[in-house]
Amino acid sequence: MPDLIFSDTRLARIYDAFDGPRDDLALYTGIADEVGAASVLDVGCGTGCLAVLLAESGRSVVGVDPALASLEIARAKDSRVTWIHGDATSLPPLAVDLVTMTGNVAQVFLGDDWEATLRGVHRALRPGGHFVFETRRPERRAWEDWARTKPRVLVGVREQLELTGVSLPFVSLRHIYSFPDGTAITSDSTLRFRSRAEVEQSLVRCGFKVADVRDAPDRPGREYVFIAQK
């Protein structure tokens, strides 16, 4: 079940404002160019920011997300993208050149659903196709920064972030959104922090070859960017 931050209609409408400029997406469009991808599947596409960028470059793009509220925002942005309500485990046959997973997506899978997702991605790729995603480095201890985050107000809504639990490899967070009409919506999330070795081993078990592991250029030292090949 997607967290309310993605699945609640009111929160989905303001998600892009709080997410801010997506400087991280240049990494993915650059890798799409690098591997010559004409067709792309964006897993956990959310409100569709990357999928729209990829479609604007003339690629055939599919975006899939289990949060219908976010997907409705995405659908309103671009009709060239094929938007699917679901996840990587229940896709129709695709055979795309590239699969992407941006942001926190790789970390929302807490147990066996991680390798189920990897196997779904593997099925969606053509032979020789690539899979690129990012995940935070556990040793960077990003949750310590989150614990110091100050509340902010955007589009008239106040957001407060609370760190609610650290029991590695799991870290739990709470977002509280307070609206001008006096209502508040609380969204609880848990992320799993996997080591580089753990991620690489899971990729190999699911039929991938690890082609490269890079630094995220806009977040140096904070994240791993994995490029795997079918």
Coordinates of C-alpha atoms in Angstrom, one line a residue:
M1 CA 0.0 0.0 0.0
P2 CA 1.6 3.4 -1.0
D3 CA 2.2 5.9 1.7
L4 CA -0.3 8.7 2.0
I5 CA 2.3 11.2 0.7
F6 CA 1.7 9.6 -2.7
S7 CA -1.8 8.2 -2.5
D8 CA -3.8 11.0 -0.8
T9 CA -5.3 13.3 -3.4
R10 CA -4.6 16.5 -1.5
L11 CA -1.0 15.5 -0.9
A12 CA -0.5 14.4 -4.5
R13 CA -1.5 17.8 -5.7
I14 CA 1.2 19.6 -3.7
Y15 CA 3.9 16.9 -4.1
D16 CA 5.8 18.5 -6.9
A17 CA 5.9 21.9 -5.1
F18 CA 7.6 20.2 -2.0
D19 CA 9.8 18.0 -4.1
G20 CA 11.3 21.1 -5.7
P21 CA 13.5 21.3 -8.8
R22 CA 14.3 17.8 -10.0
D23 CA 18.0 18.3 -10.7
D24 CA 18.5 14.6 -10.1
L25 CA 16.7 13.7 -13.3
A26 CA 19.5 14.9 -15.6
L27 CA 21.4 11.8 -14.5
Y28 CA 18.7 9.5 -15.9
T29 CA 18.2 11.3 -19.2
G30 CA 21.9 11.3 -19.6
I31 CA 22.1 7.5 -19.0
A32 CA 19.2 7.0 -21.4
D33 CA 21.3 8.8 -24.1
E34 CA 24.4 6.9 -23.1
V35 CA 22.8 3.5 -23.6
G36 CA 20.8 4.6 -26.7
A37 CA 17.4 3.8 -25.1
A38 CA 14.5 4.4 -27.5
S39 CA 12.0 2.9 -25.0
V40 CA 11.9 3.4 -21.2
L41 CA 9.8 2.1 -18.3
D42 CA 9.8 4.3 -15.2
V43 CA 9.0 2.2 -12.2
G44 CA 7.4 4.2 -9.3
C45 CA 6.9 7.1 -11.7
G46 CA 4.9 9.1 -9.2
T47 CA 3.7 12.4 -10.6
G48 CA 5.5 11.7 -13.8
C49 CA 8.4 14.2 -13.9
L50 CA 11.0 11.9 -15.4
A51 CA 8.6 10.1 -17.7
V52 CA 7.5 13.4 -19.2
L53 CA 11.1 14.5 -19.8
L54 CA 11.9 11.2 -21.5
A55 CA 8.8 11.5 -23.7
E56 CA 9.7 15.0 -24.7
S57 CA 12.9 13.6 -26.1
G58 CA 10.9 11.4 -28.5
R59 CA 11.2 8.2 -26.6
S60 CA 8.5 5.6 -26.1
V61 CA 7.7 5.8 -22.4
V62 CA 5.7 3.7 -19.9
G63 CA 5.2 5.0 -16.3
V64 CA 3.9 2.6 -13.6
D65 CA 2.9 3.5 -10.0
P66 CA 0.7 1.9 -7.4
A67 CA -0.5 5.3 -6.1
L68 CA -3.5 6.3 -8.2
A69 CA -3.6 9.9 -6.9
S70 CA 0.0 10.5 -8.1
L71 CA -0.7 8.8 -11.4
E72 CA -3.7 11.0 -12.1
I73 CA -1.4 14.1 -11.7
A74 CA 1.0 12.4 -14.1
R75 CA -1.7 11.6 -16.7
A76 CA -2.7 15.2 -16.8
K77 CA 0.9 16.3 -17.7
D78 CA 1.4 14.2 -20.8
S79 CA -0.8 11.9 -22.9
R80 CA 2.2 10.6 -24.9
V81 CA 3.2 8.4 -21.9
T82 CA 1.5 5.1 -21.3
W83 CA 0.5 5.4 -17.6
I84 CA -0.2 2.1 -15.8
H85 CA -1.7 1.8 -12.3
G86 CA 0.2 -1.0 -10.7
D87 CA 3.8 -2.1 -10.0
A88 CA 6.7 -3.9 -11.7
T89 CA 5.4 -7.4 -10.7
S90 CA 2.2 -7.1 -12.8
L91 CA 3.2 -5.4 -16.1
P92 CA 2.1 -6.5 -19.5
P93 CA 4.9 -7.7 -21.9
L94 CA 7.1 -4.7 -22.7
A95 CA 10.8 -5.5 -23.8
V96 CA 12.0 -2.0 -23.2
D97 CA 15.6 -0.7 -23.6
L98 CA 15.8 0.9 -20.2
V99 CA 14.1 0.7 -16.8
T100 CA 14.5 3.6 -14.3
M101 CA 13.7 4.0 -10.6
T102 CA 14.4 7.5 -9.2
G103 CA 14.4 9.0 -5.7
N104 CA 13.4 6.8 -2.8
V105 CA 11.7 4.1 -4.9
A106 CA 14.4 1.4 -4.4
Q107 CA 14.2 1.9 -0.7
V108 CA 10.5 1.5 -0.2
F109 CA 10.7 -2.3 -0.7
L110 CA 11.3 -3.6 2.8
G111 CA 11.4 -7.4 2.3
D112 CA 10.8 -10.0 -0.4
D113 CA 9.0 -7.4 -2.4
W114 CA 12.5 -6.0 -3.4
E115 CA 13.6 -9.1 -5.3
A116 CA 10.0 -9.6 -6.7
T117 CA 10.4 -6.1 -8.1
L118 CA 13.8 -6.8 -9.6
R119 CA 12.4 -9.9 -11.3
G120 CA 9.6 -7.9 -12.7
V121 CA 12.0 -5.3 -14.0
H122 CA 14.1 -8.1 -15.6
R123 CA 11.0 -9.4 -17.4
A124 CA 10.2 -5.9 -18.7
L125 CA 13.6 -5.5 -20.3
R126 CA 14.7 -6.7 -23.7
P127 CA 17.8 -8.9 -23.7
G128 CA 20.8 -6.6 -23.2
G129 CA 18.6 -3.8 -21.8
H130 CA 19.7 -1.7 -18.9
F131 CA 18.2 -0.9 -15.4
V132 CA 19.3 2.2 -13.6
F133 CA 18.3 3.3 -10.0
E134 CA 19.7 5.1 -7.0
T135 CA 19.8 4.2 -3.3
R136 CA 21.3 6.1 -0.4
R137 CA 24.6 5.0 1.1
P138 CA 23.9 3.7 4.6
E139 CA 27.3 4.9 5.9
R140 CA 26.2 8.5 5.0
R141 CA 23.5 8.3 7.7
A142 CA 21.0 10.6 5.9
W143 CA 18.5 10.2 8.7
E144 CA 20.7 12.3 11.0
D145 CA 20.2 15.2 8.6
W146 CA 16.4 14.5 8.4
A147 CA 16.2 14.7 12.2
R148 CA 17.4 18.3 12.0
T149 CA 15.0 19.4 9.2
K150 CA 13.1 22.6 9.9
P151 CA 9.4 22.9 9.0
R152 CA 8.7 24.8 5.8
V153 CA 5.7 26.4 4.2
L154 CA 5.0 26.2 0.4
V155 CA 1.8 26.8 -1.5
G156 CA 0.2 27.8 1.8
V157 CA 0.8 24.4 3.4
R158 CA 3.1 23.7 6.3
E159 CA 5.2 20.5 6.2
Q160 CA 6.9 19.1 9.2
L161 CA 9.3 16.1 9.0
E162 CA 9.9 13.9 12.0
L163 CA 12.3 11.0 12.4
T164 CA 10.2 8.3 14.2
G165 CA 12.5 5.3 14.3
V166 CA 15.9 4.0 13.4
S167 CA 16.4 0.2 13.6
L168 CA 18.8 -0.5 10.8
P169 CA 18.4 -1.3 8.0
F170 CA 15.0 0.4 8.5
V171 CA 14.4 4.1 9.1
S172 CA 11.0 5.5 9.7
L173 CA 9.7 9.0 9.0
R174 CA 6.6 11.0 9.5
H175 CA 5.5 13.9 7.3
I176 CA 2.8 16.2 8.7
Y177 CA 1.0 18.6 6.3
S178 CA -1.1 21.3 7.8
F179 CA -3.5 23.1 5.4
P180 CA -4.9 26.6 5.7
D181 CA -8.4 25.2 6.5
G182 CA -7.0 23.8 9.7
T183 CA -6.9 20.2 8.6
A184 CA -3.7 18.1 8.8
I185 CA -2.6 14.9 7.0
T186 CA 0.0 12.6 8.5
S187 CA 2.0 10.3 6.2
D188 CA 4.2 7.6 7.8
S189 CA 7.0 6.1 5.7
T190 CA 9.7 3.4 6.3
L191 CA 12.8 3.1 4.1
R192 CA 15.3 0.3 3.9
F193 CA 19.0 1.1 3.7
R194 CA 20.9 -1.6 1.8
S195 CA 24.7 -1.8 1.5
R196 CA 26.3 -1.8 -2.0
A197 CA 27.2 -5.5 -1.6
E198 CA 23.6 -6.3 -0.6
V199 CA 22.2 -4.5 -3.7
E200 CA 24.7 -6.1 -6.0
Q201 CA 24.0 -9.6 -4.7
S202 CA 20.3 -9.1 -5.1
L203 CA 20.7 -8.0 -8.7
V204 CA 22.8 -11.0 -9.6
R205 CA 20.3 -13.4 -7.9
C206 CA 17.6 -11.9 -10.1
G207 CA 19.5 -12.4 -13.4
F208 CA 21.3 -9.0 -13.8
K209 CA 24.9 -8.2 -14.5
V210 CA 26.2 -5.2 -12.6
A211 CA 27.6 -2.9 -15.3
D212 CA 28.6 0.1 -13.2
V213 CA 28.1 1.7 -9.8
R214 CA 28.4 5.5 -9.9
D215 CA 28.1 8.5 -7.6
A216 CA 25.1 10.8 -8.1
P217 CA 26.6 14.0 -9.5
D218 CA 24.2 16.3 -7.8
R219 CA 24.5 14.5 -4.5
P220 CA 28.2 13.5 -4.3
G221 CA 29.1 10.9 -1.6
R222 CA 25.4 10.4 -0.6
E223 CA 24.0 7.8 -3.0
Y224 CA 24.9 4.9 -5.2
V225 CA 23.7 4.9 -8.8
F226 CA 23.5 1.3 -10.0
I227 CA 23.5 0.4 -13.7
A228 CA 22.6 -3.2 -14.3
Q229 CA 22.1 -5.1 -17.6
K230 CA 19.9 -8.0 -18.5

